[in-house]
Amino acid sequence: MMSDRAPALALGLYLIGLVAAFGVRSWLHRARTGSTGFRGISGAAGSAGWWGGILFAAALLLGATAPTLALTGTVVPPRQSEVFTWAGLVITVLGFLGVLASQAGMGASWRVGVDATERTELVTTGAFAVVRNPIFTAMLTTLAGLTLMVPTMVSAAAWLCLLVAVELQVRCVEEPYLLATHEQDYAVYAAVVGRFLPGLGRIHPAPKSGGIP
């Protein structure tokens, strides 16, 4: 049955996705730009940006741990309809493809983390014309699919950690950086395009004393 093979399939897909999204992408980026694109965790220890980075790493680790525990029998997922397992597989694959396509769409501007002294081109086309953070949206989609394939508390925790991580990273690190770097261009873009979902999380003009919603 598909549900019996789900942990092994989920783990295989996840590891392939990690290698493609971070290893291969970084290698290609360095070959084209001379930089790996990795900028590390932002902010001082204990800051919102720092916690975002820590939770992001935790989400990646838990994402691999969940199917591994199920595969070894340490954690036994509840029995579920094959429909949910197949749906999870489709969602996972679509999520991974979305991550890779969005990364490619960033071109030379692709980064993991933020260097406040660096200025890259503002990308607003392709998937970025639909949502401002399509890579994070696709990653959340991927972990949602994996959670359907291997429905355990560990896989759910991985998704939750990633959700909190990207919210902290985007709201506390990336958006302030982009507003400071691209100013009006980003303000106009963010007023029209949603943060993670179309139309949701747009940044509307605010009084000078205001901040990012």
mmCIF file of C-alpha atoms in Angstrom:
data_model
loop_
_atom_site.group_PDB
_atom_site.id
_atom_site.type_symbol
_atom_site.label_atom_id
_atom_site.label_comp_id
_atom_site.label_asym_id
_atom_site.label_seq_id
_atom_site.Cartn_x
_atom_site.Cartn_y
_atom_site.Cartn_z
ATOM 1 C CA MET A 1 0.000 0.000 0.000
ATOM 2 C CA MET A 2 1.090 3.545 -0.696
ATOM 3 C CA SER A 3 0.792 4.538 2.975
ATOM 4 C CA ASP A 4 3.297 1.820 3.929
ATOM 5 C CA ARG A 5 5.864 3.226 1.508
ATOM 6 C CA ALA A 6 5.136 6.852 2.391
ATOM 7 C CA PRO A 7 7.898 7.373 5.022
ATOM 8 C CA ALA A 8 10.646 6.106 2.705
ATOM 9 C CA LEU A 9 9.283 8.071 -0.231
ATOM 10 C CA ALA A 10 8.872 11.212 1.877
ATOM 11 C CA LEU A 11 12.432 10.965 3.201
ATOM 12 C CA GLY A 12 13.852 10.400 -0.268
ATOM 13 C CA LEU A 13 11.952 13.335 -1.753
ATOM 14 C CA TYR A 14 12.915 15.567 1.143
ATOM 15 C CA LEU A 15 16.630 14.831 0.908
ATOM 16 C CA ILE A 16 16.609 15.264 -2.861
ATOM 17 C CA GLY A 17 14.802 18.563 -2.388
ATOM 18 C CA LEU A 18 17.323 19.813 0.175
ATOM 19 C CA VAL A 19 20.250 18.950 -2.071
ATOM 20 C CA ALA A 20 18.617 20.595 -5.084
ATOM 21 C CA ALA A 21 17.337 23.702 -3.312
ATOM 22 C CA PHE A 22 20.447 24.457 -1.283
ATOM 23 C CA GLY A 23 23.402 22.406 -2.544
ATOM 24 C CA VAL A 24 22.870 22.526 -6.312
ATOM 25 C CA ARG A 25 21.382 26.027 -6.213
ATOM 26 C CA SER A 26 24.356 27.321 -4.232
ATOM 27 C CA TRP A 27 26.822 25.644 -6.609
ATOM 28 C CA LEU A 28 25.108 27.127 -9.671
ATOM 29 C CA HIS A 29 24.900 30.527 -8.029
ATOM 30 C CA ARG A 30 28.608 30.513 -7.212
ATOM 31 C CA ALA A 31 29.492 29.433 -10.761
ATOM 32 C CA ARG A 32 27.502 32.355 -12.158
ATOM 33 C CA THR A 33 28.168 35.092 -9.625
ATOM 34 C CA GLY A 34 31.234 34.051 -7.624
ATOM 35 C CA SER A 35 29.154 33.882 -4.412
ATOM 36 C CA THR A 36 27.351 30.967 -2.780
ATOM 37 C CA GLY A 37 24.447 33.244 -1.851
ATOM 38 C CA PHE A 38 24.570 32.214 1.807
ATOM 39 C CA ARG A 39 24.581 35.151 4.240
ATOM 40 C CA GLY A 40 23.884 33.315 7.502
ATOM 41 C CA ILE A 41 21.607 34.156 10.427
ATOM 42 C CA SER A 42 20.689 37.820 10.791
ATOM 43 C CA GLY A 43 20.805 39.792 14.032
ATOM 44 C CA ALA A 44 22.327 39.360 17.452
ATOM 45 C CA ALA A 45 21.662 36.266 19.537
ATOM 46 C CA GLY A 46 18.153 36.423 20.954
ATOM 47 C CA SER A 47 16.852 38.882 18.348
ATOM 48 C CA ALA A 48 13.804 38.150 16.171
ATOM 49 C CA GLY A 49 15.996 37.591 13.122
ATOM 50 C CA TRP A 50 18.264 35.237 15.062
ATOM 51 C CA TRP A 51 15.305 33.204 16.268
ATOM 52 C CA GLY A 52 13.995 33.092 12.721
ATOM 53 C CA GLY A 53 17.259 31.520 11.588
ATOM 54 C CA ILE A 54 17.326 29.037 14.459
ATOM 55 C CA LEU A 55 13.736 27.956 13.838
ATOM 56 C CA PHE A 56 14.416 27.679 10.109
ATOM 57 C CA ALA A 57 17.272 25.271 10.808
ATOM 58 C CA ALA A 58 15.069 23.370 13.279
ATOM 59 C CA ALA A 59 12.329 23.061 10.656
ATOM 60 C CA LEU A 60 14.763 21.591 8.120
ATOM 61 C CA LEU A 61 16.052 19.098 10.686
ATOM 62 C CA LEU A 62 12.583 18.082 11.863
ATOM 63 C CA GLY A 63 11.472 17.717 8.249
ATOM 64 C CA ALA A 64 14.040 14.940 7.800
ATOM 65 C CA THR A 65 13.506 13.502 11.279
ATOM 66 C CA ALA A 66 9.758 12.909 10.867
ATOM 67 C CA PRO A 67 9.909 10.345 8.032
ATOM 68 C CA THR A 68 13.079 8.815 9.511
ATOM 69 C CA LEU A 69 11.318 8.090 12.816
ATOM 70 C CA ALA A 70 8.327 6.661 10.955
ATOM 71 C CA LEU A 71 10.593 4.550 8.730
ATOM 72 C CA THR A 72 12.390 3.036 11.728
ATOM 73 C CA GLY A 73 9.130 2.458 13.613
ATOM 74 C CA THR A 74 10.103 4.822 16.425
ATOM 75 C CA VAL A 75 6.985 6.872 15.696
ATOM 76 C CA VAL A 76 4.029 5.189 14.037
ATOM 77 C CA PRO A 77 1.796 7.503 11.954
ATOM 78 C CA PRO A 78 -1.939 6.874 12.284
ATOM 79 C CA ARG A 79 -3.585 4.911 9.493
ATOM 80 C CA GLN A 80 -5.275 7.139 6.957
ATOM 81 C CA SER A 81 -6.966 6.948 3.587
ATOM 82 C CA GLU A 82 -4.672 6.438 0.611
ATOM 83 C CA VAL A 83 -6.222 9.583 -0.825
ATOM 84 C CA PHE A 84 -4.476 11.731 1.788
ATOM 85 C CA THR A 85 -1.145 10.036 1.196
ATOM 86 C CA TRP A 86 -1.356 10.531 -2.562
ATOM 87 C CA ALA A 87 -2.496 14.114 -2.068
ATOM 88 C CA GLY A 88 0.494 14.695 0.189
ATOM 89 C CA LEU A 89 2.820 13.296 -2.467
ATOM 90 C CA VAL A 90 1.413 15.598 -5.143
ATOM 91 C CA ILE A 91 1.562 18.630 -2.859
ATOM 92 C CA THR A 92 5.138 17.814 -1.838
ATOM 93 C CA VAL A 93 6.333 17.527 -5.445
ATOM 94 C CA LEU A 94 4.531 20.717 -6.455
ATOM 95 C CA GLY A 95 6.045 22.494 -3.468
ATOM 96 C CA PHE A 96 9.575 21.407 -4.373
ATOM 97 C CA LEU A 97 9.079 22.463 -7.983
ATOM 98 C CA GLY A 98 7.784 25.808 -6.744
ATOM 99 C CA VAL A 99 10.890 26.306 -4.598
ATOM 100 C CA LEU A 100 13.236 25.572 -7.504
ATOM 101 C CA ALA A 101 11.293 27.719 -9.970
ATOM 102 C CA SER A 102 11.152 30.657 -7.543
ATOM 103 C CA GLN A 103 14.867 30.391 -6.788
ATOM 104 C CA ALA A 104 15.647 30.397 -10.495
ATOM 105 C CA GLY A 105 13.379 33.419 -10.930
ATOM 106 C CA MET A 106 15.509 35.420 -8.502
ATOM 107 C CA GLY A 107 18.582 35.039 -10.704
ATOM 108 C CA ALA A 108 21.643 36.791 -9.277
ATOM 109 C CA SER A 109 19.537 38.229 -6.423
ATOM 110 C CA TRP A 110 19.055 34.832 -4.754
ATOM 111 C CA ARG A 111 20.279 34.836 -1.157
ATOM 112 C CA VAL A 112 19.892 32.794 2.029
ATOM 113 C CA GLY A 113 19.912 35.434 4.755
ATOM 114 C CA VAL A 114 20.481 39.165 4.479
ATOM 115 C CA ASP A 115 23.625 41.285 4.333
ATOM 116 C CA ALA A 116 22.493 44.817 5.213
ATOM 117 C CA THR A 117 25.455 46.332 3.340
ATOM 118 C CA GLU A 118 24.558 44.548 0.102
ATOM 119 C CA ARG A 119 22.249 45.802 -2.639
ATOM 120 C CA THR A 120 20.662 43.351 -5.073
ATOM 121 C CA GLU A 121 18.089 43.848 -7.804
ATOM 122 C CA LEU A 122 14.452 43.906 -6.642
ATOM 123 C CA VAL A 123 12.679 40.992 -8.353
ATOM 124 C CA THR A 124 8.974 41.574 -9.006
ATOM 125 C CA THR A 125 8.269 39.341 -12.022
ATOM 126 C CA GLY A 126 7.219 35.717 -12.450
ATOM 127 C CA ALA A 127 6.143 34.112 -9.188
ATOM 128 C CA PHE A 128 7.156 37.328 -7.402
ATOM 129 C CA ALA A 129 4.329 39.130 -9.181
ATOM 130 C CA VAL A 130 1.883 36.804 -7.383
ATOM 131 C CA VAL A 131 3.386 36.821 -3.867
ATOM 132 C CA ARG A 132 6.435 38.612 -2.471
ATOM 133 C CA ASN A 133 7.952 35.478 -0.921
ATOM 134 C CA PRO A 134 7.152 32.569 -3.255
ATOM 135 C CA ILE A 135 10.133 30.496 -2.072
ATOM 136 C CA PHE A 136 8.848 30.499 1.503
ATOM 137 C CA THR A 137 5.291 29.832 0.323
ATOM 138 C CA ALA A 138 6.527 26.860 -1.694
ATOM 139 C CA MET A 139 8.590 25.557 1.245
ATOM 140 C CA LEU A 140 5.551 25.697 3.520
ATOM 141 C CA THR A 141 3.571 23.892 0.824
ATOM 142 C CA THR A 142 6.253 21.203 0.664
ATOM 143 C CA LEU A 143 6.215 20.566 4.413
ATOM 144 C CA ALA A 144 2.411 20.546 4.396
ATOM 145 C CA GLY A 145 2.574 17.798 1.776
ATOM 146 C CA LEU A 146 5.119 15.843 3.795
ATOM 147 C CA THR A 147 2.897 16.163 6.863
ATOM 148 C CA LEU A 148 0.044 14.607 4.877
ATOM 149 C CA MET A 149 2.342 11.798 3.745
ATOM 150 C CA VAL A 150 3.713 11.181 7.262
ATOM 151 C CA PRO A 151 1.129 12.617 9.692
ATOM 152 C CA THR A 152 2.980 12.776 13.010
ATOM 153 C CA MET A 153 3.549 15.424 15.656
ATOM 154 C CA VAL A 154 7.155 15.746 14.454
ATOM 155 C CA SER A 155 6.179 16.578 10.884
ATOM 156 C CA ALA A 156 3.541 19.016 12.161
ATOM 157 C CA ALA A 157 6.191 20.626 14.396
ATOM 158 C CA ALA A 158 8.480 21.013 11.370
ATOM 159 C CA TRP A 159 5.755 22.904 9.496
ATOM 160 C CA LEU A 160 4.979 25.099 12.514
ATOM 161 C CA CYS A 161 8.666 25.926 13.067
ATOM 162 C CA LEU A 162 9.006 26.909 9.424
ATOM 163 C CA LEU A 163 5.890 29.092 9.569
ATOM 164 C CA VAL A 164 7.166 31.019 12.598
ATOM 165 C CA ALA A 165 10.667 31.201 11.096
ATOM 166 C CA VAL A 166 9.587 32.748 7.803
ATOM 167 C CA GLU A 167 7.237 35.178 9.530
ATOM 168 C CA LEU A 168 10.102 36.414 11.727
ATOM 169 C CA GLN A 169 12.593 36.491 8.857
ATOM 170 C CA VAL A 170 10.320 38.339 6.470
ATOM 171 C CA ARG A 171 8.717 40.813 8.868
ATOM 172 C CA CYS A 172 11.733 41.587 11.055
ATOM 173 C CA VAL A 173 14.669 41.220 8.660
ATOM 174 C CA GLU A 174 13.847 41.167 4.966
ATOM 175 C CA GLU A 175 11.065 43.739 4.709
ATOM 176 C CA PRO A 176 12.901 46.409 6.739
ATOM 177 C CA TYR A 177 16.014 45.756 4.617
ATOM 178 C CA LEU A 178 14.108 45.963 1.333
ATOM 179 C CA LEU A 179 12.282 49.121 2.387
ATOM 180 C CA ALA A 180 15.581 50.735 3.378
ATOM 181 C CA THR A 181 17.368 49.562 0.231
ATOM 182 C CA HIS A 182 14.730 49.994 -2.459
ATOM 183 C CA GLU A 183 12.543 52.539 -0.677
ATOM 184 C CA GLN A 184 9.655 53.666 -2.900
ATOM 185 C CA ASP A 185 10.048 50.827 -5.406
ATOM 186 C CA TYR A 186 9.532 48.212 -2.702
ATOM 187 C CA ALA A 187 6.805 50.234 -0.985
ATOM 188 C CA VAL A 188 4.795 50.374 -4.227
ATOM 189 C CA TYR A 189 5.397 46.674 -4.914
ATOM 190 C CA ALA A 190 4.464 45.619 -1.364
ATOM 191 C CA ALA A 191 1.273 47.677 -1.483
ATOM 192 C CA VAL A 192 0.022 45.603 -4.407
ATOM 193 C CA VAL A 193 1.446 42.084 -3.935
ATOM 194 C CA GLY A 194 0.693 39.878 -0.910
ATOM 195 C CA ARG A 195 3.347 38.586 1.490
ATOM 196 C CA PHE A 196 2.839 34.793 1.266
ATOM 197 C CA LEU A 197 -0.617 34.503 -0.334
ATOM 198 C CA PRO A 198 -2.099 36.642 -3.121
ATOM 199 C CA GLY A 199 -3.617 39.831 -1.711
ATOM 200 C CA LEU A 200 -2.802 39.059 1.931
ATOM 201 C CA GLY A 201 -0.113 40.876 3.909
ATOM 202 C CA ARG A 202 0.204 43.876 1.646
ATOM 203 C CA ILE A 203 2.006 46.855 3.174
ATOM 204 C CA HIS A 204 -0.097 49.976 2.802
ATOM 205 C CA PRO A 205 1.241 53.512 3.140
ATOM 206 C CA ALA A 206 1.432 54.443 6.815
ATOM 207 C CA PRO A 207 2.269 57.529 8.866
ATOM 208 C CA LYS A 208 5.999 58.128 9.346
ATOM 209 C CA SER A 209 5.734 56.817 12.917
ATOM 210 C CA GLY A 210 4.092 53.623 11.707
ATOM 211 C CA GLY A 211 5.749 50.342 10.857
ATOM 212 C CA ILE A 212 5.213 47.144 8.943
ATOM 213 C CA PRO A 213 1.833 45.546 9.749
#
